[in-house]
Structures are given as structure tokens and as C-alpha cells.
């Protein structure tokens, strides 16, 4: 590779260390994992960034990757308070164009330098523009204005306040086709889709931080995530797209499980977290084959809180289980339509079926919320003898009536049952870790205890149960089971559950 010309699809790691020695160490580390390295000169607080360039220009210190030099003022997303004249002075003094592949110069500076007629090697200039509050409507006009300058590459980065803003970035990449190369991305959590898919849609590069905490902009994934989790180098415009819609989705383990499964089966696809506020416009603009504005190969979605009900009116078909549960957690794109399913029942029941004969067994379901509903449905299909234990009988009664179960107050639980299933958050990390919904001694004659909670993997309830000799089942089994069923619905393939289990299990402690 010639280092003065960039190949077309790159992950670029920005180096953002404030101290000279750390900066150089980070450059070395970035070189090992990145396709290109951005030297963020403005982050160096106690030194002259030109010293870095001088150091890297010495043959024995030369970096074998393309280098981009950036010296950004604070009001445009940089770290230094720089007056306009400081910026002009910096680039006037800069005499090492051969040491870098590109210099990133902001649009105001580019337009000024053009007027002054200074001898700038424009074939090495990225003209950049940032907006940290929104994604404006007129990006084509902006791109055209920037493309009229002599700069070789155009970079536009805007703040995504909603997932819909990503659409404008993808349209911009389309607009730039056949013109000057473009780097286009949306910042913030809602903009992640642009950072992952930009390369596959024709953008020149995407940025990935060296590690968590060294991001140069909000919403920037790590280089490892871009490379190994989302596999951005392998994606094309035809790659299958899957994802999860919800709010929040940042904590979801579904991207870990599904991307690991896609990778293990060498499937040309990626699974993304979509933080969605307005489910109606998301389905219209991104999902439904008849109305979507984005030309992408979306195949299916997981749906989580708070959209499990709200998606239903947009679906062309809803399966019986999802209708009974009253919630859709999986959407499959089929032909010109959208089909809705609920995989929680099969996900929860399959591991239970593997451990115990549920038919005729006495089962205590603790809690009467959403997951209890899926469990009660599965248990009633198997003719189990169910009692719902809840703190509020008024809430439990309708569920019991629907699935022909009994109700009892949680405090009255004394253990006369074969199976106990915890469908409350009692014992969950960040909620009430260490607590159990029932007394340890009440479990002595119970055969199996199933806790739907998966953080921690072993809850106080499961610890107590093991202690008195019960068999136990943790919530990871359901988490992986429902995801595996989603994977089967989308791809028609058996999911590699061992791979999915490994990636979530290593994250749960
Ligand atoms: P949900 O719809 O909010 O229902 C929670 C239930 O727990 C309600 O009946 C609630 O009673 C009861 N509850 C909450 N705090 C309680 C307390 N201190 N004492 C007694 N009862 C209490 O939640 P969900 O979706 O069913 O989820 C419940 C748990 O299952 C969560 O912790 C989640 O981690 C786990 N889960 C796991 C998976 C998996 O894949 N493994 C899937 C779904 C859920 P009130 O109505 O009286 O508040």
C-alpha cells in the first residue's frame, strides 16, 4: 500500500492522549489494530503536535499505516482553545506534508486558505465540517459547497438526535457517489448505524476508538467492535441487516449473541442496536418493505421495551403465541410484509422441558408481569398445575383466570410444589442483588428452581436452592433460547447456541 494514498474502506483510530509519550505509545498501539491512524494534535495539552510529526518522520520511527493530522479548535469539537490566527499559523508552520497522508482542515479554514492562495497540497486535504447539536436538512448543499474547494476528501459529521437522522447521512453518501470521496457519520448513540454501515455504503472511512474512554466523539465504537463484532470490512450493500429496537438498547446482549452467531456460521450479515423513540416513523422509513426510504437488506428485528406492543399495528401477520402473550419480540421481513412472533415462550420452556416433565407437575410461578405471562402460557400448553405467587393478588388474578391457574400471596409460599420459577426482579443486580423472593427452607422439598434473572448468573435464590439439594436453571438459558429461536426465524438455520452462550456468559459477571 502506498501510504500517501488511502485505500477505500478503512477503520481509522484517532489518538487522543494528552501527553507526548503516551501519545506516541497510543500511535504504536493504534498501528497494530487500525487501517489508518488519526493524530489528534489538539489533544496534546503540554506539547507541540509538530514534535510528534517530527518524531514520526525519522525513518526508524515511521508508522506503516496512513496518517491523518488534525488540529481542531474547541468550538468545532477539538480540545484546544484556538483563535483563527493560531490555526492558520499552525498550518503555515507545518512543513512536513510528506510525513502524513492527509491533513484534516475545517471548512472555514479551507475557504480562508483558498482565498490567501497559500501553497497547500490540496490533494492531501480532508475538508471537514461538524455539527454537535443536530443533523441539518441541507447536507447536499453543504457537501456541494465543500466539494467546490480544492480539498480532496469531504468529511461531514453531525449529531444524531434520533435514529431517523441516520437516513440523511446515508442519503449524503449516495449523493457523493461519483464525486469527491466522503467521510460521513452521525455522532451519538442514535448514529451508531452510520458508523457501522458507512463503509459498506461507499464512505471512505469510519472511526473506531483504541479503547473505551479514548473516543474522539460521542457514540464512537471501539476499533475491536467495528472489526470483530460488526465485521465492517466484510459488509457490503447486500449484507443482511438485523437488529434490536427499543429504548434503551445500550445494555442489550442481543448484538453480542447474534453477531457471534452470524460470524460463527460465516453469514454475510450484521446485527445492530437501534435506539428508537418513535416506532411508527422507524417502521415506516427503515423497516416496512412497502414504505422504507433506506435501500438496505433488512431481514429481521428483535423488539424490546417499550415497543413490544406498539409494533403490532404495523405488522401484516402476528402468530398465535404473540397474540396470546399480547407482545411481539421478533419481526421477520417476509416478501413485502412484516411478520410478528414471540420467542420468549419457546425460549423459556425449552430448557425447562429438557430438565423436567412439566405435564401434571406442580409449578409455583413467582410474579405476574410480562415474563410470568409467557411462562404461564407455556405451562398451560403443557397442562402443568400452576399457582401464581404475587404480592398483589388483584394483578395476578386476570393472569390466573386466563391460564387456569391459582393465585396466592407471595408471603404465604411454603414450598409445597415441584418446580419454582422466579419471574420477578428480586435478586437482580442493580435491583436487589443478594435477596431471594422466598425463604431458603421453603425449597427443601422442591425438585427444580428456575430463576429468569441472568445478572448475576447465580442469584441468591439459586444459591439457596443448590444448598438444599434442588436442581437449578438460570436465566441465561432463556436469554439464549429466545435469541436462538429468533435466529432460526430470520435465517432458517439452527443457531450455534454454544457460541451465543459463551459470549453472554462471559459478559454477565
Ligand atoms: P415485569 O413485567 O415488570 O414484572 C415483574 C413482576 O415482578 C411483577 O409481577 C411485579 O409485581 C413483581 N415484583 C417486582 N418487584 C417485586 C417485589 N419486590 N416483590 C414482589 N414482587 C415484585 O418484569 P418481567 O419482564 O416479567 O421481568 C421480570 C424478571 O425476569 C426481570 O428481572 C428480568 O431480568 C427477568 N427476565 C429474564 C428474561 C430472560 O431472557 N432470562 C426475559 C424476561 C425477563 P408488581 O406488578 O406488583 O410490581
Coordinates of C-alpha atoms and ligand atoms in Angstrom, one line a residue:
X1 CA 0.0 0.0 0.0
X2 CA 1.3 3.4 -0.8
X3 CA 1.0 5.4 2.4
X4 CA 0.2 8.7 0.6
X5 CA -3.0 7.3 -0.9
X6 CA -5.7 5.8 1.1
X7 CA -7.4 2.6 0.1
X8 CA -11.2 2.9 0.0
X9 CA -12.5 1.3 3.2
X10 CA -10.8 2.0 6.4
X11 CA -11.2 1.9 10.1
X12 CA -9.3 4.9 11.4
X13 CA -8.3 5.1 15.1
X14 CA -8.0 8.6 16.5
X15 CA -5.1 9.1 19.0
X16 CA -6.4 11.3 21.8
X17 CA -3.7 11.2 24.5
X18 CA -2.8 14.5 26.1
X19 CA 0.9 13.6 27.0
X20 CA 3.7 13.3 24.4
X21 CA 5.0 9.8 25.5
X22 CA 1.5 8.3 25.9
X23 CA 0.5 9.8 22.6
X24 CA 3.4 8.0 20.8
X25 CA 2.6 4.8 22.6
X26 CA -1.0 5.0 21.5
X27 CA 0.1 5.7 17.9
X28 CA 2.1 2.4 18.1
X29 CA -0.9 0.5 19.6
X30 CA -3.3 2.0 17.0
X31 CA -1.0 1.0 14.2
X32 CA -1.4 -2.7 15.2
X33 CA -5.2 -2.6 15.0
X34 CA -6.2 0.2 12.6
X35 CA -6.1 0.7 8.9
X36 CA -5.3 4.3 9.4
X37 CA -4.3 6.5 12.4
X38 CA -5.6 10.0 13.1
X39 CA -3.1 12.1 15.1
X40 CA -5.4 14.4 17.1
X41 CA -2.8 17.2 17.6
X42 CA -5.3 19.3 19.5
X43 CA -5.4 16.7 22.4
X44 CA -1.7 17.2 23.2
X45 CA -2.0 19.6 26.1
X46 CA 1.6 20.1 27.1
X47 CA 3.4 19.8 23.8
X48 CA 3.6 21.0 20.2
X49 CA 1.9 18.4 18.0
X50 CA 4.5 19.2 15.3
X51 CA 7.0 17.5 17.6
X52 CA 5.0 14.3 17.1
X53 CA 5.2 14.7 13.3
X54 CA 8.9 15.4 13.5
X55 CA 9.4 12.2 15.6
X56 CA 7.3 10.1 13.2
X57 CA 9.2 11.5 10.2
X58 CA 12.5 9.9 11.3
X59 CA 12.9 6.7 9.2
X60 CA 13.3 4.4 12.2
X61 CA 10.1 5.8 13.8
X62 CA 8.0 5.8 10.6
X63 CA 4.5 4.3 11.0
X64 CA 3.5 1.8 8.4
X65 CA -0.1 3.0 8.2
X66 CA -1.7 6.0 6.6
X67 CA -1.7 9.1 8.9
X68 CA -4.2 11.9 9.2
X69 CA -3.2 15.0 11.2
X70 CA -6.0 17.0 12.8
X71 CA -5.7 20.2 14.9
X72 CA -9.2 21.1 15.8
X73 CA -10.4 24.2 17.8
X74 CA -12.7 23.5 20.7
X75 CA -15.8 25.1 19.2
X76 CA -15.6 22.6 16.3
X77 CA -15.1 19.5 18.6
X78 CA -11.4 19.9 19.4
X79 CA -9.7 20.1 22.7
X80 CA -7.8 23.4 22.3
X81 CA -8.9 26.9 22.6
X82 CA -7.5 28.2 19.3
X83 CA -8.0 31.5 17.7
X84 CA -8.4 31.6 13.9
X85 CA -4.9 33.0 13.6
X86 CA -3.4 30.2 15.8
X87 CA -4.9 27.7 13.4
X88 CA -3.6 29.5 10.3
X89 CA -0.2 29.8 12.0
X90 CA -0.1 26.1 12.7
X91 CA -0.7 25.1 9.1
X92 CA 1.7 27.8 7.8
X93 CA 4.4 26.5 10.0
X94 CA 3.6 22.9 9.0
X95 CA 6.3 21.8 6.7
X96 CA 6.0 18.0 6.8
X97 CA 3.3 17.2 4.3
X98 CA 5.3 14.2 3.1
X99 CA 5.1 12.6 6.6
X100 CA 1.3 12.4 6.6
X101 CA -1.3 11.1 4.2
X102 CA -3.9 13.7 4.9
X103 CA -4.5 16.8 6.9
X104 CA -8.0 17.4 8.3
X105 CA -8.8 21.1 7.8
X106 CA -12.1 22.6 8.9
X107 CA -14.3 24.2 6.2
X108 CA -13.8 27.8 7.5
X109 CA -10.0 27.3 7.4
X110 CA -10.1 25.7 3.9
X111 CA -12.1 28.6 2.5
X112 CA -9.7 31.1 4.0
X113 CA -6.6 29.4 2.8
X114 CA -8.0 29.2 -0.7
X115 CA -8.5 33.0 -0.7
X116 CA -5.0 33.6 0.5
X117 CA -3.5 31.5 -2.2
X118 CA -1.1 29.8 0.1
X119 CA 0.6 26.8 -1.5
X120 CA -1.3 23.9 0.2
X121 CA -1.0 20.4 -1.3
X122 CA -4.8 20.1 -1.6
X123 CA -4.6 16.5 -2.7
X124 CA -3.7 15.8 0.9
X125 CA -6.5 17.8 2.5
X126 CA -9.7 16.5 4.1
X127 CA -12.2 19.4 4.3
X128 CA -14.3 18.8 7.5
X129 CA -17.5 20.2 9.0
X130 CA -19.1 19.2 12.3
X131 CA -22.4 19.9 13.9
X132 CA -22.7 18.8 17.5
X133 CA -26.3 19.7 18.1
X134 CA -28.2 18.2 15.2
X135 CA -28.2 16.7 11.7
X136 CA -29.4 19.6 9.4
X137 CA -31.6 19.0 6.4
X138 CA -29.4 20.7 3.8
X139 CA -26.4 18.3 3.8
X140 CA -26.3 18.0 -0.1
X141 CA -25.9 21.8 -0.4
X142 CA -23.2 21.7 2.3
X143 CA -21.4 18.8 0.5
X144 CA -21.5 20.6 -2.8
X145 CA -20.1 23.8 -1.3
X146 CA -17.2 21.8 0.3
X147 CA -16.6 19.8 -2.9
X148 CA -16.1 23.1 -4.7
X149 CA -13.0 23.7 -2.6
X150 CA -9.8 22.1 -3.9
X151 CA -9.7 19.7 -0.9
X152 CA -9.5 16.0 -2.0
X153 CA -11.9 14.5 0.6
X154 CA -15.1 15.8 2.3
X155 CA -15.9 14.9 5.9
X156 CA -19.3 15.7 7.4
X157 CA -20.1 14.6 11.0
X158 CA -23.4 15.6 12.6
X159 CA -25.2 14.8 15.8
X160 CA -28.0 12.2 15.5
X161 CA -30.7 13.0 18.0
X162 CA -32.9 10.3 16.7
X163 CA -32.4 7.2 14.5
X164 CA -34.1 9.0 11.6
X165 CA -31.1 11.3 11.3
X166 CA -29.1 8.4 10.0
X167 CA -31.2 8.4 6.9
X168 CA -29.8 11.8 5.9
X169 CA -26.2 10.6 6.4
X170 CA -26.9 7.6 4.1
X171 CA -28.5 9.9 1.6
X172 CA -25.4 12.1 1.7
X173 CA -23.1 9.2 1.0
X174 CA -25.3 8.4 -2.0
X175 CA -25.2 12.0 -3.1
X176 CA -21.4 11.9 -3.1
X177 CA -21.2 8.9 -5.3
X178 CA -19.0 9.6 -8.4
X179 CA -17.9 13.0 -6.9
X180 CA -15.3 13.6 -4.2
X181 CA -14.8 10.8 -1.6
X182 CA -16.8 11.3 1.5
X183 CA -16.5 10.5 5.2
X184 CA -20.0 10.9 6.6
X185 CA -21.2 9.8 10.0
X186 CA -23.7 10.7 12.7
X187 CA -22.5 11.0 16.3
X188 CA -24.3 9.9 19.5
X189 CA -25.8 6.6 20.3
X190 CA -28.5 7.0 17.7
X191 CA -25.9 7.4 15.0
X192 CA -24.1 4.1 15.5
X193 CA -25.8 2.6 12.4
X194 CA -23.9 5.1 10.2
X195 CA -20.6 4.3 11.8
X196 CA -21.1 0.6 11.2
X197 CA -22.6 0.7 7.8
X198 CA -20.9 3.8 6.2
X199 CA -18.1 1.7 4.6
X200 CA -20.5 -0.8 3.1
X201 CA -22.4 2.1 1.5
X202 CA -19.4 3.9 0.0
X203 CA -17.9 6.1 2.6
X204 CA -14.1 6.3 2.7
X205 CA -13.6 5.6 6.4
X206 CA -15.1 5.2 9.8
X207 CA -13.6 6.0 13.2
X208 CA -13.1 3.5 16.0
X209 CA -11.5 4.3 19.3
X210 CA -8.5 2.5 20.6
X211 CA -10.3 1.6 23.8
X212 CA -13.3 2.7 25.8
X213 CA -12.6 6.2 27.1
X214 CA -10.4 7.3 24.3
X215 CA -13.2 8.2 21.9
X216 CA -12.7 11.4 19.9
X217 CA -16.5 11.9 19.6
X218 CA -19.7 10.5 21.2
X219 CA -21.1 7.2 20.0
X220 CA -17.7 6.1 18.6
X221 CA -17.4 2.3 18.9
X222 CA -14.0 0.8 19.6
X223 CA -11.9 -0.5 16.7
X224 CA -12.4 -4.0 18.1
X225 CA -16.1 -3.7 18.0
X226 CA -16.1 -2.4 14.4
X227 CA -13.7 -5.1 13.3
X228 CA -14.7 -8.2 15.3
X229 CA -18.2 -7.6 16.5
X230 CA -19.7 -5.8 13.5
X231 CA -17.2 -7.0 10.9
X232 CA -17.4 -3.8 9.0
X233 CA -14.7 -4.8 6.5
X234 CA -16.8 -7.8 5.3
X235 CA -20.1 -5.9 4.9
X236 CA -21.4 -4.9 1.6
X237 CA -24.6 -3.2 0.5
X238 CA -26.2 -6.6 0.1
X239 CA -25.3 -7.9 3.5
X240 CA -28.3 -8.9 5.6
X241 CA -29.2 -6.5 8.4
X242 CA -30.7 -7.5 11.7
X243 CA -31.1 -5.5 14.9
X244 CA -32.9 -4.7 18.1
X245 CA -35.3 -1.8 18.5
X246 CA -36.0 -0.5 22.0
X247 CA -35.1 2.3 24.4
X248 CA -32.7 1.9 26.0
X249 CA -30.8 -0.7 23.9
X250 CA -27.3 0.1 25.0
X251 CA -27.3 -2.6 27.7
X252 CA -28.8 -5.3 25.4
X253 CA -26.8 -8.5 25.0
X254 CA -28.6 -9.4 21.7
X255 CA -25.9 -7.7 19.5
X256 CA -23.2 -9.9 21.2
X257 CA -25.2 -13.1 20.7
X258 CA -26.5 -12.5 17.2
X259 CA -23.2 -11.1 15.8
X260 CA -21.3 -14.0 17.3
X261 CA -23.8 -16.5 15.7
X262 CA -23.6 -14.8 12.3
X263 CA -19.8 -14.8 12.4
X264 CA -19.7 -18.5 13.5
X265 CA -21.9 -19.5 10.6
X266 CA -19.9 -17.2 8.2
X267 CA -23.2 -15.5 7.3
X268 CA -23.0 -12.2 5.4
X269 CA -24.9 -10.1 7.9
X270 CA -24.7 -7.8 10.9
X271 CA -26.9 -7.2 13.9
X272 CA -27.2 -3.6 15.2
X273 CA -28.7 -1.9 18.3
X274 CA -31.3 0.7 17.1
X275 CA -32.2 3.2 19.8
X276 CA -35.8 4.1 18.7
X277 CA -38.1 6.6 20.2
X278 CA -40.8 6.8 17.6
X279 CA -41.5 3.3 16.5
X280 CA -44.1 4.4 13.9
X281 CA -41.7 6.5 11.8
X282 CA -38.9 4.0 12.3
X283 CA -41.0 1.2 10.8
X284 CA -42.2 3.4 8.0
X285 CA -38.8 4.8 7.0
X286 CA -36.5 1.9 7.8
X287 CA -38.4 -1.4 8.1
X288 CA -41.6 -2.0 6.1
X289 CA -40.7 -3.1 2.6
X290 CA -43.6 -1.1 1.1
X291 CA -42.6 2.2 2.7
X292 CA -39.0 2.2 3.7
X293 CA -36.8 5.0 2.5
X294 CA -33.5 3.3 3.1
X295 CA -32.4 0.8 0.5
X296 CA -30.9 -1.9 2.7
X297 CA -31.3 -5.6 3.1
X298 CA -33.1 -5.6 6.4
X299 CA -34.2 -9.1 7.3
X300 CA -35.4 -9.0 10.9
X301 CA -35.6 -7.3 14.2
X302 CA -35.7 -8.1 17.9
X303 CA -38.2 -5.9 19.7
X304 CA -37.8 -4.9 23.3
X305 CA -39.2 -2.5 25.9
X306 CA -41.1 -0.2 25.3
X307 CA -42.1 -1.3 21.7
X308 CA -43.3 -4.9 22.1
X309 CA -47.0 -3.7 21.8
X310 CA -46.5 -0.6 19.7
X311 CA -45.1 -2.6 16.7
X312 CA -48.2 -4.8 16.4
X313 CA -50.4 -2.4 14.3
X314 CA -47.5 -2.2 11.7
X315 CA -47.4 -6.0 11.1
X316 CA -49.1 -7.9 8.3
X317 CA -49.2 -11.1 10.3
X318 CA -49.0 -11.9 14.1
X319 CA -48.6 -15.5 15.2
X320 CA -50.9 -17.1 17.8
X321 CA -48.4 -17.2 20.6
X322 CA -47.6 -13.5 20.2
X323 CA -51.3 -12.7 20.1
X324 CA -51.9 -14.6 23.4
X325 CA -48.9 -13.0 25.1
X326 CA -50.0 -9.7 23.7
X327 CA -46.4 -8.8 22.8
X328 CA -44.1 -9.2 19.8
X329 CA -40.4 -9.6 20.4
X330 CA -39.4 -10.7 16.9
X331 CA -40.2 -9.2 13.4
X332 CA -39.3 -11.1 10.3
X333 CA -39.3 -9.4 6.9
X334 CA -41.1 -11.7 4.5
X335 CA -41.6 -10.6 0.9
X336 CA -43.4 -7.3 1.0
X337 CA -44.7 -7.8 4.5
X338 CA -43.7 -8.0 8.2
X339 CA -44.5 -11.0 10.4
X340 CA -44.5 -10.8 14.2
X341 CA -43.6 -13.6 16.7
X342 CA -42.9 -14.0 20.4
X343 CA -40.0 -16.3 21.1
X344 CA -40.0 -15.8 24.9
X345 CA -42.3 -18.8 25.4
X346 CA -40.2 -21.3 23.5
X347 CA -37.0 -19.7 24.8
X348 CA -38.2 -20.1 28.4
X349 CA -39.8 -23.5 28.1
X350 CA -37.3 -25.5 26.0
X351 CA -34.6 -25.5 28.7
X352 CA -37.3 -26.3 31.3
X353 CA -38.6 -29.2 29.2
X354 CA -35.1 -30.6 29.0
X355 CA -34.9 -30.8 32.8
X356 CA -38.3 -31.8 34.0
X357 CA -41.6 -33.4 32.8
X358 CA -43.8 -30.3 33.2
X359 CA -47.1 -32.1 32.4
X360 CA -49.0 -32.6 35.7
X361 CA -46.2 -31.1 37.7
X362 CA -47.0 -28.6 40.5
X363 CA -45.4 -25.3 39.4
X364 CA -45.1 -22.1 41.5
X365 CA -44.7 -19.0 39.3
X366 CA -43.5 -16.0 41.3
X367 CA -44.6 -12.7 39.9
X368 CA -47.4 -11.7 37.5
X369 CA -45.7 -9.4 34.9
X370 CA -44.6 -9.9 31.3
X371 CA -42.3 -12.9 31.7
X372 CA -44.8 -14.6 34.1
X373 CA -47.3 -14.3 31.3
X374 CA -45.0 -16.1 28.8
X375 CA -44.2 -18.8 31.4
X376 CA -47.9 -19.3 32.3
X377 CA -48.8 -19.7 28.6
X378 CA -46.1 -22.3 28.1
X379 CA -47.1 -24.1 31.3
X380 CA -50.8 -24.1 30.3
X381 CA -49.9 -25.6 26.9
X382 CA -48.2 -28.4 28.8
X383 CA -51.1 -29.0 31.4
X384 CA -49.0 -28.1 34.4
X385 CA -50.7 -27.4 37.8
X386 CA -49.8 -23.7 38.2
X387 CA -50.0 -21.4 41.2
X388 CA -49.1 -17.7 40.7
X389 CA -47.5 -16.2 43.8
X390 CA -47.6 -12.4 43.8
X391 CA -47.5 -9.5 46.2
X392 CA -50.7 -8.1 44.7
X393 CA -53.4 -10.7 44.0
X394 CA -55.5 -8.1 42.1
X395 CA -52.8 -8.1 39.4
X396 CA -52.2 -11.8 39.4
X397 CA -56.0 -12.8 39.2
X398 CA -56.5 -11.9 35.5
X399 CA -53.4 -13.9 34.5
X400 CA -54.6 -16.9 36.6
X401 CA -58.1 -16.7 35.1
X402 CA -56.7 -16.7 31.5
X403 CA -54.4 -19.6 32.0
X404 CA -56.5 -21.6 34.6
X405 CA -54.0 -21.1 37.4
X406 CA -54.5 -20.5 41.1
X407 CA -53.2 -17.4 43.0
X408 CA -51.6 -17.0 46.4
X409 CA -49.8 -14.2 48.2
X410 CA -46.0 -14.4 47.8
X411 CA -45.5 -14.2 51.6
X412 CA -47.6 -17.4 52.0
X413 CA -45.2 -19.5 49.9
X414 CA -44.2 -22.6 51.9
X415 CA -42.7 -24.8 49.2
X416 CA -45.4 -27.5 48.5
X417 CA -44.5 -27.6 44.8
X418 CA -42.3 -29.5 42.3
X419 CA -40.9 -26.5 40.4
X420 CA -40.4 -22.8 41.4
X421 CA -40.0 -20.2 38.6
X422 CA -38.9 -16.7 39.6
X423 CA -40.4 -14.1 37.3
X424 CA -39.7 -11.1 39.4
X425 CA -36.6 -8.9 39.5
X426 CA -35.9 -9.9 43.2
X427 CA -32.2 -10.8 43.3
X428 CA -31.2 -9.0 40.2
X429 CA -28.0 -6.9 40.0
X430 CA -28.7 -3.2 40.4
X431 CA -32.2 -4.0 41.9
X432 CA -31.9 -6.3 44.9
X433 CA -28.9 -8.5 44.5
X434 CA -28.4 -10.9 47.3
X435 CA -32.2 -11.1 48.1
X436 CA -34.4 -14.1 47.4
X437 CA -38.2 -14.0 46.8
X438 CA -38.7 -17.0 49.1
X439 CA -37.1 -18.4 52.3
X440 CA -34.3 -21.0 51.8
X441 CA -36.0 -23.6 54.0
X442 CA -39.2 -23.5 51.9
X443 CA -37.2 -25.0 49.0
X444 CA -36.3 -28.2 50.8
X445 CA -38.9 -30.4 49.1
X446 CA -38.7 -28.6 45.7
X447 CA -37.3 -30.5 42.8
X448 CA -36.2 -27.7 40.4
X449 CA -35.7 -24.0 40.8
X450 CA -35.7 -21.8 37.7
X451 CA -34.7 -18.1 38.0
X452 CA -35.2 -16.0 34.9
X453 CA -32.7 -13.4 36.1
X454 CA -29.4 -13.7 34.4
X455 CA -27.3 -11.0 36.2
X456 CA -25.9 -12.4 38.3
X457 CA -25.7 -15.8 36.8
X458 CA -26.2 -17.4 40.2
X459 CA -28.8 -15.5 42.2
X460 CA -29.4 -15.8 46.0
X461 CA -32.4 -17.9 45.1
X462 CA -30.4 -20.4 43.0
X463 CA -27.6 -20.5 45.7
X464 CA -30.2 -21.4 48.4
X465 CA -31.8 -23.9 46.1
X466 CA -28.5 -25.7 45.4
X467 CA -27.7 -25.6 49.1
X468 CA -30.8 -27.6 50.0
X469 CA -30.3 -30.0 47.1
X470 CA -32.6 -28.7 44.3
X471 CA -31.6 -28.8 40.7
X472 CA -31.3 -25.3 39.2
X473 CA -31.7 -23.4 36.0
X474 CA -30.6 -19.8 35.4
X475 CA -31.9 -17.1 33.2
X476 CA -29.2 -17.3 30.6
X477 CA -30.9 -20.4 29.3
X478 CA -34.0 -18.4 28.4
X479 CA -32.0 -15.4 27.1
X480 CA -30.0 -17.6 24.7
X481 CA -33.1 -19.8 23.9
X482 CA -35.3 -16.9 22.8
X483 CA -32.4 -15.4 20.7
X484 CA -31.7 -18.8 19.1
X485 CA -35.4 -19.0 18.1
X486 CA -35.2 -15.5 16.6
X487 CA -32.1 -16.5 14.6
X488 CA -34.0 -19.6 13.3
X489 CA -37.0 -17.5 12.2
X490 CA -34.8 -15.0 10.4
X491 CA -32.3 -17.3 8.7
X492 CA -34.0 -20.8 8.7
X493 CA -30.8 -22.1 10.4
X494 CA -30.2 -23.7 13.8
X495 CA -28.4 -21.1 15.8
X496 CA -25.0 -22.0 17.3
X497 CA -26.2 -21.8 20.9
X498 CA -22.9 -22.8 22.4
X499 CA -21.3 -19.7 20.7
X500 CA -24.2 -17.5 21.9
X501 CA -24.0 -18.8 25.4
X502 CA -20.2 -18.3 25.6
X503 CA -20.4 -14.6 24.6
X504 CA -23.2 -13.7 27.0
X505 CA -21.9 -15.8 29.8
X506 CA -18.5 -14.1 29.7
X507 CA -20.3 -10.7 30.0
X508 CA -22.7 -11.5 32.8
X509 CA -20.4 -11.3 35.8
Ligands
LIG1 P1 -42.4 -7.1 34.8 O1 -43.3 -7.2 33.7 O2 -42.1 -5.7 35.4 O3 -43.0 -8.0 36.1 C1 -42.3 -8.0 37.3 C2 -43.1 -8.8 38.3 O4 -42.4 -8.8 39.5 C3 -44.4 -8.1 38.6 O5 -45.4 -9.0 38.9 C4 -44.1 -7.3 39.9 O6 -45.1 -7.1 40.8 C5 -43.1 -8.3 40.6 N1 -42.3 -7.7 41.5 C6 -41.3 -6.7 41.3 N2 -40.7 -6.4 42.4 C7 -41.2 -7.2 43.4 C8 -41.0 -7.3 44.8 N3 -40.1 -6.6 45.4 N4 -41.7 -8.2 45.5 C9 -42.7 -8.9 44.9 N5 -43.0 -8.9 43.5 C10 -42.2 -8.0 42.8 O7 -41.0 -7.7 34.5 P2 -40.7 -9.0 33.6 O8 -40.4 -8.6 32.2 O9 -41.7 -10.0 33.9 O10 -39.3 -9.5 34.1 C11 -39.1 -10.0 35.4 C12 -37.7 -10.5 35.6 O11 -37.4 -11.6 34.7 C13 -36.6 -9.4 35.3 O12 -35.8 -9.3 36.4 C14 -35.8 -9.9 34.2 O13 -34.4 -9.9 34.5 C15 -36.2 -11.4 34.0 N6 -36.4 -11.7 32.6 C16 -35.4 -12.6 32.1 C17 -35.5 -13.0 30.8 C18 -34.5 -13.9 30.2 O14 -34.4 -14.0 29.0 N7 -33.8 -14.6 31.0 C19 -36.6 -12.5 30.0 C20 -37.5 -11.6 30.5 C21 -37.4 -11.2 31.9 P3 -46.0 -5.7 40.7 O15 -46.8 -5.8 39.5 O16 -46.8 -5.8 42.0 O17 -45.0 -4.6 40.7

